[in-house]
Short mmCIF file of C-alpha atoms and ligand atoms in Angstrom, two decimals:
data_model
loop_
_atom_site.label_atom_id
_atom_site.label_comp_id
_atom_site.label_asym_id
_atom_site.label_seq_id
_atom_site.Cartn_x
_atom_site.Cartn_y
_atom_site.Cartn_z
CA MET Y 1 -40.32 -1.91 21.73
CA ALA Y 2 -40.24 1.86 21.45
CA GLU Y 3 -37.73 3.24 19.00
CA PRO Y 4 -34.84 5.06 20.63
CA ARG Y 5 -34.63 8.79 20.16
CA PRO Y 6 -32.82 9.91 17.00
CA VAL Y 7 -29.43 11.45 17.60
CA LEU Y 8 -30.05 13.77 14.68
CA GLU Y 9 -33.28 15.11 13.28
CA MET Y 10 -33.62 17.45 10.31
CA THR Y 11 -37.10 18.78 9.63
CA GLY Y 12 -38.51 20.73 6.69
CA ILE Y 13 -35.08 21.46 5.26
CA VAL Y 14 -35.09 24.03 2.45
CA LYS Y 15 -32.07 25.14 0.44
CA GLU Y 16 -32.19 27.37 -2.59
CA PHE Y 17 -29.50 28.37 -5.03
CA PRO Y 18 -30.05 31.02 -7.68
CA GLY Y 19 -32.51 29.37 -10.05
CA VAL Y 20 -32.49 25.97 -8.29
CA ARG Y 21 -34.45 24.71 -5.34
CA ALA Y 22 -32.00 22.03 -4.24
CA LEU Y 23 -34.04 20.92 -1.20
CA SER Y 24 -37.74 21.56 -0.67
CA GLY Y 25 -38.79 20.69 2.83
CA VAL Y 26 -36.87 17.45 3.42
CA ASP Y 27 -37.18 15.49 6.68
CA PHE Y 28 -34.42 13.18 7.79
CA ARG Y 29 -33.66 11.34 11.01
CA LEU Y 30 -30.68 9.35 12.10
CA PHE Y 31 -30.52 6.92 15.02
CA PRO Y 32 -27.50 6.07 17.16
CA GLY Y 33 -25.76 2.86 16.11
CA GLU Y 34 -27.28 2.70 12.65
CA ILE Y 35 -25.86 2.98 9.16
CA HIS Y 36 -28.26 5.03 7.13
CA ALA Y 37 -28.06 5.48 3.36
CA LEU Y 38 -29.06 8.72 1.71
CA MET Y 39 -30.13 7.72 -1.77
CA GLY Y 40 -31.03 9.56 -4.96
CA GLU Y 41 -29.95 10.17 -8.52
CA ASN Y 42 -27.22 12.66 -9.46
CA GLY Y 43 -28.42 16.08 -8.41
CA ALA Y 44 -31.15 14.78 -6.08
CA GLY Y 45 -29.74 16.84 -3.22
CA LYS Y 46 -27.71 14.36 -1.17
CA SER Y 47 -24.53 16.41 -0.91
CA THR Y 48 -26.54 19.57 -0.33
CA MET Y 49 -28.36 17.90 2.56
CA ILE Y 50 -24.99 17.03 4.06
CA LYS Y 51 -23.61 20.50 3.49
CA VAL Y 52 -26.50 22.28 5.23
CA LEU Y 53 -26.12 19.86 8.11
CA THR Y 54 -22.41 20.47 8.49
CA GLY Y 55 -22.48 24.23 8.13
CA VAL Y 56 -20.93 24.44 4.67
CA TYR Y 57 -24.14 26.10 3.44
CA SER Y 58 -26.63 28.12 5.45
CA LEU Y 59 -30.23 26.92 5.72
CA ASP Y 60 -33.09 28.67 3.97
CA GLY Y 61 -35.66 26.89 6.10
CA GLY Y 62 -36.15 24.03 8.54
CA THR Y 63 -34.66 22.91 11.80
CA ILE Y 64 -31.83 20.66 12.91
CA THR Y 65 -31.86 18.89 16.25
CA LEU Y 66 -28.81 17.12 17.63
CA ASP Y 67 -29.24 15.10 20.83
CA GLY Y 68 -32.56 16.82 21.45
CA LYS Y 69 -31.10 20.32 21.20
CA SER Y 70 -31.78 22.70 18.34
CA VAL Y 71 -28.54 23.48 16.51
CA ARG Y 72 -27.29 25.39 13.50
CA PHE Y 73 -23.65 25.31 12.51
CA ALA Y 74 -21.92 28.26 10.95
CA SER Y 75 -18.97 26.18 9.75
CA PRO Y 76 -17.82 22.57 9.36
CA LEU Y 77 -15.48 23.16 12.29
CA GLN Y 78 -18.43 23.97 14.55
CA ALA Y 79 -20.24 20.85 13.36
CA GLN Y 80 -17.12 18.81 14.03
CA GLN Y 81 -16.81 20.23 17.53
CA ALA Y 82 -20.38 19.15 18.17
CA GLY Y 83 -19.48 15.60 17.09
CA ILE Y 84 -20.43 15.53 13.40
CA ASN Y 85 -17.49 14.41 11.29
CA THR Y 86 -17.57 14.37 7.52
CA VAL Y 87 -15.62 12.86 4.68
CA TYR Y 88 -16.56 14.44 1.37
CA GLN Y 89 -17.04 13.02 -2.09
CA GLU Y 90 -13.83 14.62 -3.32
CA VAL Y 91 -10.65 14.00 -1.39
CA ASN Y 92 -9.79 17.29 0.22
CA LEU Y 93 -6.29 16.85 1.52
CA CYS Y 94 -2.82 18.21 0.72
CA PRO Y 95 -1.01 15.82 -1.61
CA ASN Y 96 2.44 17.29 -0.99
CA LEU Y 97 2.29 16.86 2.78
CA SER Y 98 2.98 13.54 4.46
CA VAL Y 99 0.21 11.13 5.39
CA ALA Y 100 0.79 11.92 9.09
CA GLU Y 101 0.54 15.65 8.48
CA ASN Y 102 -2.67 15.15 6.57
CA ILE Y 103 -4.18 13.15 9.39
CA PHE Y 104 -3.31 15.82 11.95
CA ILE Y 105 -3.53 18.96 9.87
CA GLY Y 106 -4.96 21.84 11.91
CA ARG Y 107 -4.64 19.91 15.18
CA GLU Y 108 -0.99 18.91 15.26
CA PRO Y 109 0.24 17.92 18.72
CA THR Y 110 2.27 20.82 20.09
CA ARG Y 111 4.46 21.42 23.06
CA PHE Y 112 5.49 24.97 24.05
CA GLY Y 113 3.94 26.13 20.81
CA ARG Y 114 6.03 23.87 18.59
CA ILE Y 115 4.80 20.95 16.58
CA GLN Y 116 5.92 17.59 17.97
CA TRP Y 117 6.75 15.88 14.72
CA LYS Y 118 7.89 12.62 16.26
CA ARG Y 119 4.79 12.27 18.37
CA MET Y 120 2.59 13.12 15.42
CA ARG Y 121 4.22 10.44 13.27
CA LYS Y 122 3.99 7.89 16.04
CA GLU Y 123 0.32 8.58 16.72
CA ALA Y 124 -0.49 8.56 13.03
CA ALA Y 125 1.31 5.24 12.61
CA GLU Y 126 -0.60 3.75 15.56
CA LEU Y 127 -3.89 4.96 14.20
CA VAL Y 128 -3.29 3.59 10.72
CA ASP Y 129 -2.07 0.36 12.23
CA ARG Y 130 -5.08 0.02 14.52
CA LEU Y 131 -7.32 0.34 11.49
CA GLY Y 132 -5.38 -2.41 9.79
CA LEU Y 133 -4.12 -0.27 6.94
CA ASP Y 134 -0.70 -0.72 5.37
CA ILE Y 135 0.32 2.89 4.84
CA ASP Y 136 3.67 4.56 5.47
CA VAL Y 137 2.68 7.72 7.34
CA THR Y 138 5.96 9.47 6.55
CA ALA Y 139 5.45 9.22 2.78
CA PRO Y 140 3.87 12.12 0.96
CA LEU Y 141 0.17 11.57 0.41
CA SER Y 142 0.70 11.96 -3.34
CA ALA Y 143 2.76 8.75 -3.32
CA TYR Y 144 -0.51 6.86 -2.87
CA PRO Y 145 -3.31 6.32 -5.36
CA LEU Y 146 -6.56 8.16 -4.97
CA ALA Y 147 -8.15 5.16 -3.27
CA VAL Y 148 -5.68 5.20 -0.43
CA GLN Y 149 -5.89 8.97 -0.14
CA GLN Y 150 -9.60 8.48 0.44
CA LEU Y 151 -8.89 6.04 3.26
CA VAL Y 152 -6.55 8.60 4.80
CA ALA Y 153 -9.36 11.15 4.69
CA ILE Y 154 -11.54 8.72 6.59
CA VAL Y 155 -8.84 7.98 9.13
CA ARG Y 156 -8.45 11.70 9.61
CA SER Y 157 -12.13 12.15 10.13
CA VAL Y 158 -12.71 9.36 12.63
CA SER Y 159 -9.65 10.36 14.60
CA THR Y 160 -10.80 13.90 15.32
CA GLY Y 161 -11.90 14.43 18.89
CA ASP Y 162 -10.24 11.11 19.60
CA GLY Y 163 -9.03 11.37 23.14
CA ASP Y 164 -7.23 14.70 22.91
CA GLY Y 165 -9.73 16.45 25.15
CA GLU Y 166 -11.14 18.88 22.62
CA GLY Y 167 -14.31 18.12 20.73
CA GLN Y 168 -16.96 15.58 21.63
CA GLY Y 169 -15.84 12.42 19.91
CA THR Y 170 -17.70 11.26 16.87
CA LYS Y 171 -21.49 11.06 17.29
CA VAL Y 172 -22.34 11.26 13.62
CA LEU Y 173 -20.02 10.22 10.81
CA VAL Y 174 -20.96 11.41 7.36
CA LEU Y 175 -19.47 9.59 4.37
CA ASP Y 176 -20.33 11.11 0.99
CA GLU Y 177 -19.33 8.53 -1.65
CA PRO Y 178 -16.24 7.30 0.17
CA THR Y 179 -16.14 4.04 -1.75
CA SER Y 180 -16.26 5.25 -5.32
CA SER Y 181 -12.49 4.85 -5.72
CA LEU Y 182 -11.89 1.85 -3.48
CA ASP Y 183 -11.26 -1.72 -4.57
CA ARG Y 184 -13.09 -4.60 -2.97
CA ASP Y 185 -10.53 -5.19 -0.22
CA GLU Y 186 -10.49 -1.54 0.67
CA VAL Y 187 -14.27 -1.43 0.73
CA LEU Y 188 -14.26 -4.37 3.14
CA GLU Y 189 -11.70 -2.56 5.24
CA LEU Y 190 -13.92 0.49 5.36
CA PHE Y 191 -17.01 -1.57 6.16
CA ARG Y 192 -15.20 -3.28 9.00
CA LEU Y 193 -14.36 0.12 10.40
CA MET Y 194 -17.92 1.35 9.90
CA ARG Y 195 -19.34 -1.64 11.75
CA ARG Y 196 -16.99 -1.07 14.64
CA LEU Y 197 -18.00 2.56 14.92
CA LYS Y 198 -21.64 1.53 14.69
CA ASP Y 199 -21.18 -0.91 17.58
CA ASP Y 200 -19.77 2.01 19.56
CA GLY Y 201 -23.08 3.79 18.99
CA VAL Y 202 -21.93 6.15 16.24
CA ALA Y 203 -24.63 7.03 13.72
CA ILE Y 204 -23.33 6.81 10.18
CA LEU Y 205 -24.78 8.61 7.20
CA PHE Y 206 -23.57 6.90 4.04
CA VAL Y 207 -23.89 7.95 0.41
CA SER Y 208 -22.94 5.57 -2.36
CA HIS Y 209 -24.13 4.82 -5.88
CA PHE Y 210 -23.25 1.14 -5.48
CA LEU Y 211 -26.55 -0.47 -4.60
CA ASP Y 212 -24.95 -3.76 -3.57
CA GLN Y 213 -22.94 -1.90 -0.97
CA ILE Y 214 -26.05 -0.24 0.41
CA TYR Y 215 -27.68 -3.63 0.86
CA GLU Y 216 -24.54 -5.06 2.39
CA ILE Y 217 -23.86 -2.43 5.03
CA CYS Y 218 -26.92 -0.24 5.68
CA ASP Y 219 -29.81 -0.63 8.09
CA ARG Y 220 -32.10 2.13 6.90
CA MET Y 221 -32.37 4.47 3.95
CA THR Y 222 -33.87 7.78 3.01
CA VAL Y 223 -34.59 8.39 -0.67
CA LEU Y 224 -34.55 11.82 -2.31
CA ARG Y 225 -35.72 12.80 -5.74
CA ASN Y 226 -35.34 16.31 -7.14
CA GLY Y 227 -34.81 17.79 -3.72
CA THR Y 228 -37.86 16.19 -2.14
CA LEU Y 229 -38.21 13.28 0.26
CA VAL Y 230 -39.78 10.22 -1.35
CA GLY Y 231 -39.48 7.84 1.54
CA GLU Y 232 -37.68 6.35 4.52
CA HIS Y 233 -37.41 2.57 4.65
CA MET Y 234 -35.64 -0.20 6.47
CA VAL Y 235 -33.24 -1.72 3.95
CA SER Y 236 -34.72 -5.14 4.65
CA ASP Y 237 -38.18 -3.90 3.59
CA LEU Y 238 -37.30 -2.50 0.17
CA ASP Y 239 -35.68 -4.50 -2.62
CA GLN Y 240 -33.34 -3.05 -5.23
CA VAL Y 241 -35.94 -2.76 -7.95
CA GLY Y 242 -38.27 -0.92 -5.58
CA LEU Y 243 -35.46 1.38 -4.53
CA ILE Y 244 -34.47 2.25 -8.08
CA GLN Y 245 -38.05 2.99 -8.97
CA LEU Y 246 -38.30 5.36 -6.01
CA MET Y 247 -35.07 7.05 -7.07
CA ILE Y 248 -35.92 7.62 -10.70
CA GLY Y 249 -39.69 7.81 -10.29
CA LYS Y 250 -40.35 5.53 -13.22
CA GLU Y 251 -39.92 2.00 -14.49
CA LEU Y 252 -36.60 0.43 -15.25
CA ASP Y 253 -36.65 0.22 -19.03
CA LYS Y 254 -33.38 2.06 -19.63
CA LEU Y 255 -31.31 -0.63 -18.01
CA GLU Y 256 -33.10 -3.53 -19.63
CA GLU Y 257 -32.34 -2.12 -23.05
CA LEU Y 258 -28.67 -2.05 -22.29
CA HIS Y 259 -28.50 -5.68 -21.30
CA GLU Y 260 -29.93 -6.64 -24.63
CA HIS Y 261 -27.47 -4.54 -26.51
CA GLN Y 262 -25.16 -6.65 -28.60
CA LEU Y 263 -21.80 -5.34 -29.60
CA ARG Y 264 -21.16 -5.49 -33.30
CA ALA Y 265 -18.68 -8.29 -33.82
CA ASP Y 266 -16.66 -6.96 -36.75
CA VAL Y 267 -14.25 -4.13 -36.18
CA GLY Y 268 -12.06 -2.22 -38.61
CA GLU Y 269 -8.35 -2.17 -39.35
CA THR Y 270 -5.69 -1.31 -36.83
CA LEU Y 271 -5.88 2.18 -35.39
CA LEU Y 272 -3.25 2.09 -32.71
CA HIS Y 273 -0.34 -0.20 -32.22
CA ALA Y 274 1.89 -0.11 -29.16
CA GLU Y 275 5.03 -2.22 -29.25
CA GLY Y 276 7.17 -2.88 -26.21
CA LEU Y 277 5.75 0.21 -24.55
CA GLY Y 278 6.76 0.38 -20.92
CA ARG Y 279 7.92 2.48 -18.06
CA THR Y 280 10.02 1.38 -15.12
CA GLY Y 281 7.96 1.60 -11.94
CA GLY Y 282 4.81 2.09 -14.03
CA ILE Y 283 4.07 -0.87 -16.23
CA ALA Y 284 6.18 -3.64 -17.79
CA PRO Y 285 6.66 -3.38 -21.59
CA PHE Y 286 3.51 -4.49 -23.41
CA ASP Y 287 2.17 -4.86 -26.95
CA LEU Y 288 -1.34 -3.68 -27.65
CA GLU Y 289 -3.35 -3.31 -30.80
CA ILE Y 290 -6.59 -1.37 -30.95
CA LYS Y 291 -8.72 -1.55 -34.07
CA LYS Y 292 -11.03 1.08 -35.47
CA GLY Y 293 -14.38 0.91 -33.75
CA GLU Y 294 -13.09 -1.56 -31.18
CA VAL Y 295 -13.78 -1.27 -27.47
CA VAL Y 296 -10.87 -2.66 -25.50
CA GLY Y 297 -11.67 -3.09 -21.83
CA LEU Y 298 -9.01 -3.31 -19.17
CA ALA Y 299 -9.62 -5.60 -16.25
CA GLY Y 300 -7.43 -5.93 -13.20
CA LEU Y 301 -7.38 -5.05 -9.56
CA LEU Y 302 -6.86 -1.53 -8.41
CA GLY Y 303 -3.14 -0.84 -8.64
CA SER Y 304 -2.63 -3.54 -11.30
CA GLY Y 305 -1.48 -0.91 -13.79
CA ARG Y 306 -4.69 -0.07 -15.66
CA THR Y 307 -4.33 3.68 -15.22
CA GLU Y 308 -0.57 3.50 -15.79
CA LEU Y 309 -1.13 1.78 -19.13
CA ALA Y 310 -3.62 4.46 -20.15
CA ARG Y 311 -1.33 7.27 -19.09
CA LEU Y 312 1.50 5.87 -21.20
CA LEU Y 313 -0.71 5.65 -24.28
CA PHE Y 314 -1.71 9.25 -23.75
CA GLY Y 315 1.81 10.54 -23.11
CA ALA Y 316 0.82 11.71 -19.64
CA ASP Y 317 3.77 9.65 -18.44
CA GLN Y 318 6.79 9.18 -20.68
CA PRO Y 319 7.60 5.62 -21.70
CA ASP Y 320 11.21 4.50 -21.37
CA SER Y 321 10.84 1.79 -23.96
CA GLY Y 322 8.79 1.01 -27.03
CA LYS Y 323 6.83 2.98 -29.58
CA VAL Y 324 3.28 3.81 -30.55
CA THR Y 325 1.82 4.22 -34.02
CA VAL Y 326 -1.61 5.65 -34.80
CA ASP Y 327 -2.81 5.06 -38.37
CA ASP Y 328 0.68 3.70 -39.14
CA LYS Y 329 2.36 6.94 -38.16
CA GLN Y 330 4.67 6.90 -35.19
CA VAL Y 331 3.58 9.27 -32.42
CA PRO Y 332 6.33 11.05 -30.49
CA MET Y 333 5.34 10.29 -26.89
CA ASN Y 334 6.75 13.33 -25.17
CA ALA Y 335 3.60 14.96 -23.88
CA PRO Y 336 -0.18 14.61 -24.00
CA ASN Y 337 -0.24 17.16 -26.81
CA ASP Y 338 1.46 14.64 -29.11
CA ALA Y 339 -1.23 12.09 -28.37
CA ILE Y 340 -4.03 14.64 -28.67
CA GLY Y 341 -2.61 15.68 -32.03
CA ALA Y 342 -2.79 12.04 -33.14
CA GLY Y 343 -6.44 11.86 -32.10
CA VAL Y 344 -6.19 10.31 -28.63
CA ALA Y 345 -8.31 11.67 -25.77
CA PHE Y 346 -8.05 10.73 -22.12
CA CYS Y 347 -10.93 11.21 -19.71
CA SER Y 348 -9.44 10.68 -16.30
CA GLU Y 349 -10.94 9.24 -13.14
CA ASN Y 350 -9.88 12.22 -11.12
CA ARG Y 351 -12.12 15.01 -12.31
CA LYS Y 352 -10.94 17.49 -9.77
CA ALA Y 353 -7.17 17.27 -10.18
CA GLU Y 354 -7.19 16.64 -13.90
CA GLY Y 355 -9.29 19.02 -15.66
CA LEU Y 356 -12.48 20.63 -14.57
CA VAL Y 357 -12.29 24.31 -13.70
CA PRO Y 358 -15.02 24.84 -11.10
CA ASP Y 359 -15.27 28.60 -11.61
CA LEU Y 360 -15.80 28.37 -15.35
CA THR Y 361 -19.18 27.66 -16.87
CA VAL Y 362 -20.33 24.33 -18.25
CA ARG Y 363 -19.89 25.77 -21.76
CA GLU Y 364 -16.34 26.96 -21.10
CA ASN Y 365 -15.37 23.66 -19.53
CA ILE Y 366 -16.82 21.62 -22.37
CA ILE Y 367 -15.13 23.69 -25.04
CA LEU Y 368 -11.70 23.74 -23.42
CA ALA Y 369 -10.02 20.74 -25.08
CA LEU Y 370 -11.42 21.52 -28.53
CA GLN Y 371 -10.25 25.10 -28.26
CA ALA Y 372 -6.83 23.97 -27.08
CA ALA Y 373 -6.55 21.60 -30.02
CA ARG Y 374 -7.38 24.41 -32.48
CA GLY Y 375 -5.03 26.83 -30.76
CA TRP Y 376 -6.09 29.79 -28.66
CA THR Y 377 -5.65 32.27 -31.49
CA ARG Y 378 -8.49 30.70 -33.49
CA PRO Y 379 -11.61 30.99 -31.37
CA ILE Y 380 -14.48 28.69 -32.34
CA PRO Y 381 -17.31 30.76 -33.85
CA ALA Y 382 -19.93 31.40 -31.16
CA ALA Y 383 -22.86 29.87 -33.05
CA GLN Y 384 -21.00 26.65 -33.80
CA ARG Y 385 -19.72 26.47 -30.25
CA ASP Y 386 -23.16 26.95 -28.70
CA GLU Y 387 -24.66 24.33 -30.96
CA LEU Y 388 -21.98 21.79 -30.07
CA VAL Y 389 -22.30 22.48 -26.36
CA ALA Y 390 -26.09 22.17 -26.50
CA LYS Y 391 -25.76 18.88 -28.37
CA TYR Y 392 -23.57 17.29 -25.73
CA ILE Y 393 -25.54 18.67 -22.80
CA LYS Y 394 -28.51 16.92 -24.33
CA ALA Y 395 -26.69 13.72 -25.30
CA LEU Y 396 -25.31 13.22 -21.80
CA ASP Y 397 -28.34 14.68 -20.03
CA ILE Y 398 -26.23 17.14 -18.06
CA ARG Y 399 -28.33 18.76 -15.34
CA PRO Y 400 -29.09 21.59 -15.07
CA ALA Y 401 -29.12 21.83 -18.86
CA ASN Y 402 -27.73 25.34 -18.61
CA PRO Y 403 -24.46 26.08 -20.41
CA GLU Y 404 -23.98 29.18 -18.23
CA ALA Y 405 -24.05 27.30 -14.90
CA ARG Y 406 -20.71 27.21 -13.11
CA VAL Y 407 -19.29 23.69 -13.04
CA GLY Y 408 -18.43 23.93 -9.34
CA GLN Y 409 -22.15 24.14 -8.61
CA LEU Y 410 -23.07 20.94 -10.41
CA SER Y 411 -23.52 17.71 -8.51
CA GLY Y 412 -20.58 15.31 -8.62
CA GLY Y 413 -22.06 13.01 -11.24
CA ASN Y 414 -22.96 15.88 -13.51
CA GLN Y 415 -19.41 17.21 -13.28
CA GLN Y 416 -18.21 13.84 -14.51
CA LYS Y 417 -20.49 14.15 -17.52
CA VAL Y 418 -19.08 17.61 -18.33
CA LEU Y 419 -15.58 16.14 -18.40
CA LEU Y 420 -16.74 13.41 -20.75
CA ALA Y 421 -18.43 15.97 -23.01
CA ARG Y 422 -15.20 17.91 -23.21
CA TRP Y 423 -13.40 14.98 -24.77
CA LEU Y 424 -16.23 13.72 -26.94
CA ILE Y 425 -16.52 17.09 -28.60
CA THR Y 426 -12.96 16.78 -29.93
CA GLN Y 427 -14.12 13.67 -31.86
CA PRO Y 428 -11.05 11.63 -31.00
CA LYS Y 429 -10.06 8.48 -32.89
CA LEU Y 430 -9.32 6.77 -29.61
CA LEU Y 431 -11.14 7.72 -26.43
CA ILE Y 432 -9.57 6.49 -23.21
CA LEU Y 433 -12.11 6.34 -20.40
CA ASP Y 434 -10.73 5.73 -16.94
CA GLU Y 435 -13.62 4.86 -14.60
CA PRO Y 436 -16.09 7.06 -16.49
CA THR Y 437 -19.05 5.87 -14.45
CA ARG Y 438 -17.53 6.44 -11.05
CA GLY Y 439 -19.87 8.49 -8.90
CA ILE Y 440 -22.58 8.37 -11.52
CA ASP Y 441 -26.07 7.19 -10.70
CA ILE Y 442 -27.56 4.09 -12.20
CA GLY Y 443 -29.60 5.82 -14.89
CA ALA Y 444 -26.72 7.99 -16.10
CA LYS Y 445 -24.40 4.99 -15.95
CA ALA Y 446 -26.60 3.17 -18.42
CA GLU Y 447 -26.63 6.28 -20.64
CA ILE Y 448 -22.85 6.49 -20.69
CA GLN Y 449 -22.48 2.81 -21.46
CA LYS Y 450 -24.94 3.10 -24.30
CA LEU Y 451 -22.99 6.07 -25.57
CA VAL Y 452 -19.79 3.99 -25.64
CA VAL Y 453 -21.55 1.37 -27.73
CA SER Y 454 -22.84 3.93 -30.20
CA LEU Y 455 -19.50 5.72 -30.45
CA SER Y 456 -17.84 2.44 -31.33
CA GLU Y 457 -20.52 1.73 -33.91
CA ASP Y 458 -19.63 5.08 -35.46
CA GLY Y 459 -16.02 3.91 -35.73
CA MET Y 460 -14.47 5.46 -32.64
CA SER Y 461 -12.10 3.21 -30.71
CA VAL Y 462 -12.43 3.16 -26.95
CA LEU Y 463 -10.13 1.98 -24.20
CA TYR Y 464 -12.42 1.37 -21.26
CA ILE Y 465 -11.30 1.01 -17.67
CA ALA Y 466 -13.82 0.12 -14.99
CA ALA Y 467 -13.68 -1.55 -11.61
CA GLU Y 468 -16.81 -3.61 -12.25
CA LEU Y 469 -16.04 -6.64 -14.40
CA GLU Y 470 -19.64 -6.90 -15.57
CA GLU Y 471 -19.36 -3.41 -16.96
CA VAL Y 472 -16.14 -4.22 -18.83
CA LEU Y 473 -17.61 -7.44 -20.18
CA ARG Y 474 -20.80 -5.81 -21.36
CA LEU Y 475 -19.00 -3.22 -23.45
CA SER Y 476 -15.74 -4.67 -24.72
CA HIS Y 477 -14.84 -6.57 -27.87
CA THR Y 478 -11.51 -7.42 -26.33
CA ILE Y 479 -10.39 -7.52 -22.73
CA GLY Y 480 -6.85 -6.84 -21.63
CA VAL Y 481 -6.12 -8.40 -18.26
CA LEU Y 482 -3.60 -6.77 -15.99
CA ARG Y 483 -1.88 -8.13 -12.99
CA ASP Y 484 0.99 -6.70 -10.98
CA ARG Y 485 1.60 -3.99 -13.55
CA LYS Y 486 1.83 -6.39 -16.47
CA LEU Y 487 -0.55 -6.99 -19.31
CA VAL Y 488 -0.92 -10.75 -18.84
CA ALA Y 489 -3.69 -11.69 -21.26
CA ARG Y 490 -5.80 -10.49 -24.10
CA LEU Y 491 -9.19 -12.20 -24.32
CA THR Y 492 -11.64 -11.98 -27.17
CA ASN Y 493 -15.07 -11.41 -25.66
CA GLY Y 494 -17.61 -14.16 -26.16
CA PRO Y 495 -20.11 -16.30 -24.30
CA GLU Y 496 -17.38 -18.28 -22.54
CA ILE Y 497 -15.80 -15.14 -21.08
CA THR Y 498 -17.39 -14.59 -17.69
CA PRO Y 499 -16.42 -12.49 -14.68
CA SER Y 500 -15.13 -15.58 -12.91
CA ARG Y 501 -13.06 -16.56 -15.94
CA ILE Y 502 -11.45 -13.10 -15.86
CA LEU Y 503 -10.90 -13.33 -12.13
CA GLU Y 504 -9.14 -16.65 -12.67
CA THR Y 505 -6.90 -15.04 -15.25
CA ILE Y 506 -6.14 -12.21 -12.88
CA ALA Y 507 -5.42 -14.65 -10.08
CA SER Y 508 -3.23 -17.02 -12.06
CA GLY Y 509 -1.66 -14.39 -14.27
CA GLU Y 510 -2.00 -16.74 -17.21
CA HIS Y 511 -4.09 -17.00 -20.28
CA GLN Y 512 -5.74 -20.43 -20.15
N1 ATP W 601 -23.19 25.74 -4.80
C1 ATP W 601 -24.24 25.52 -5.61
N2 ATP W 601 -24.73 26.50 -6.39
C2 ATP W 601 -25.79 26.29 -7.20
N3 ATP W 601 -26.42 25.10 -7.33
C3 ATP W 601 -25.97 24.07 -6.59
C4 ATP W 601 -24.85 24.21 -5.71
N4 ATP W 601 -24.63 23.02 -5.10
C5 ATP W 601 -25.57 22.17 -5.60
N5 ATP W 601 -26.37 22.79 -6.48
C6 ATP W 601 -27.50 22.19 -7.20
O1 ATP W 601 -28.34 21.55 -6.25
C7 ATP W 601 -28.83 20.31 -6.76
C8 ATP W 601 -28.45 19.17 -5.83
O2 ATP W 601 -27.04 18.92 -5.93
P1 ATP W 601 -26.27 17.90 -4.99
O3 ATP W 601 -24.81 18.16 -5.17
O4 ATP W 601 -26.79 17.99 -3.61
O5 ATP W 601 -26.67 16.50 -5.64
P2 ATP W 601 -26.25 15.00 -5.21
O6 ATP W 601 -27.50 14.31 -4.83
O7 ATP W 601 -25.16 15.04 -4.21
O8 ATP W 601 -25.75 14.41 -6.61
P3 ATP W 601 -24.46 13.45 -6.99
O9 ATP W 601 -24.94 12.04 -6.84
O10 ATP W 601 -24.25 13.75 -8.46
O11 ATP W 601 -23.31 13.82 -6.14
C9 ATP W 601 -28.26 20.17 -8.17
O12 ATP W 601 -29.22 20.65 -9.08
C10 ATP W 601 -27.07 21.09 -8.15
O13 ATP W 601 -26.80 21.59 -9.45
MG1 MG W 602 -23.09 14.49 -4.29
#
């Protein structure tokens, strides 16, 4: 049987940035009714490929053919009008507007030049309902966690050109890491939606660092390495080991090492002690002890209160009961500065909203928290600063390894590493990591996990939050289990603690 004609064909794509050749002659084709993964390590060029397709960046070479016609889009709006809809890696919506407004922003239904609010809310509610999502469209978007905001972005994207006469309907849907903040149920929800669109003949370009998801949902994949094409394969013809080797261009030793890594069993005396700490609407009062050099992992479903617990410990939210001591001294919990002063650092899951300044350089971004802790009137001597920055760029393998690069120009995973470097450089006593490996490729993920182990061996305490139970289990001495915004159990890690044992604890809410 002859293969059908691709709906989209990109040939010899070249894109250069000052000093970086992000894409050197990449070919890519996408067929109607397929889900196609674009794979590659952090910085391989996936997002750039998407951005030259959708008119965010101009092309430096190559051709794009859509439905057999040569095209070139000057803006994402033009691409959208031609039927290419995109949801980006970072949620790009307005948190203070309602969900309905976010879905219809820029194309609100109007009558005699005035926005029809009622109709907009009704249509938004129908849309959300049809997709089986339980979201109140009149609530401000900010009322929902990042994961749900991401779903709203997807709803917005698939609804454009949906029956209102303008636009072409969706021919190509581009999803750049839509699942990195979703829990399993939400991922299934998204996959259900993707399959339905696929059955309608939509071609879907999907980027995700979760290999299991690629194998679950995709038909075909294209692999990039350092801005070049290394291969196009049917998913059924390439196993995970083969894929990873294509992505990193070498054997898989890094990951093996990590599996063998044993956590040191003995930890030091108490570093932090929280007693009856709680916040109405956030998390029920809990007790928690963290020892020096201990890694405490938090397990629980999305929305179970993991982030809320971390935010309370950091003073990002104010507790309305309880107290916290660090090294036996009570910490006033009025603001993050109190916690920072006591040696607590918080590396958040939301790199865009909480912290990175895209227009500043890698060096400036890394140095920010340390400088703030010293006070702005005491600048860090340039030589010392440059040495520190170079050390962490190397330790975390930040690419490009150029302290003068602007953070906004780094790939998503490398931005995450800059945020981590910022907090590590302050040498905190307790480092809180909220989903530190989100959006990070498999090689860098292993690096960060190894780093956590070595930090703990050097005596730093770590509170580690991750969606993947295996990841939590691999790193933690102790596991705090959360359910319905309560800390329900505290398990000492050992051979009998398995992912299914933790899931049982989450499900039953009891420590067996
Ligand atoms: N606006 C820009 N200015 C300069 N360099 C850029 C810019 N955007 C991307 N780059 C560079 O191009 C290369 C490819 O980046 P890209 O964002 O496409 O990677 P990616 O494959 O999406 O990675 P990730 O998995 O981390 O999201 C990187 O070296 C990056 O630093
Ligand atoms: Mg990217």
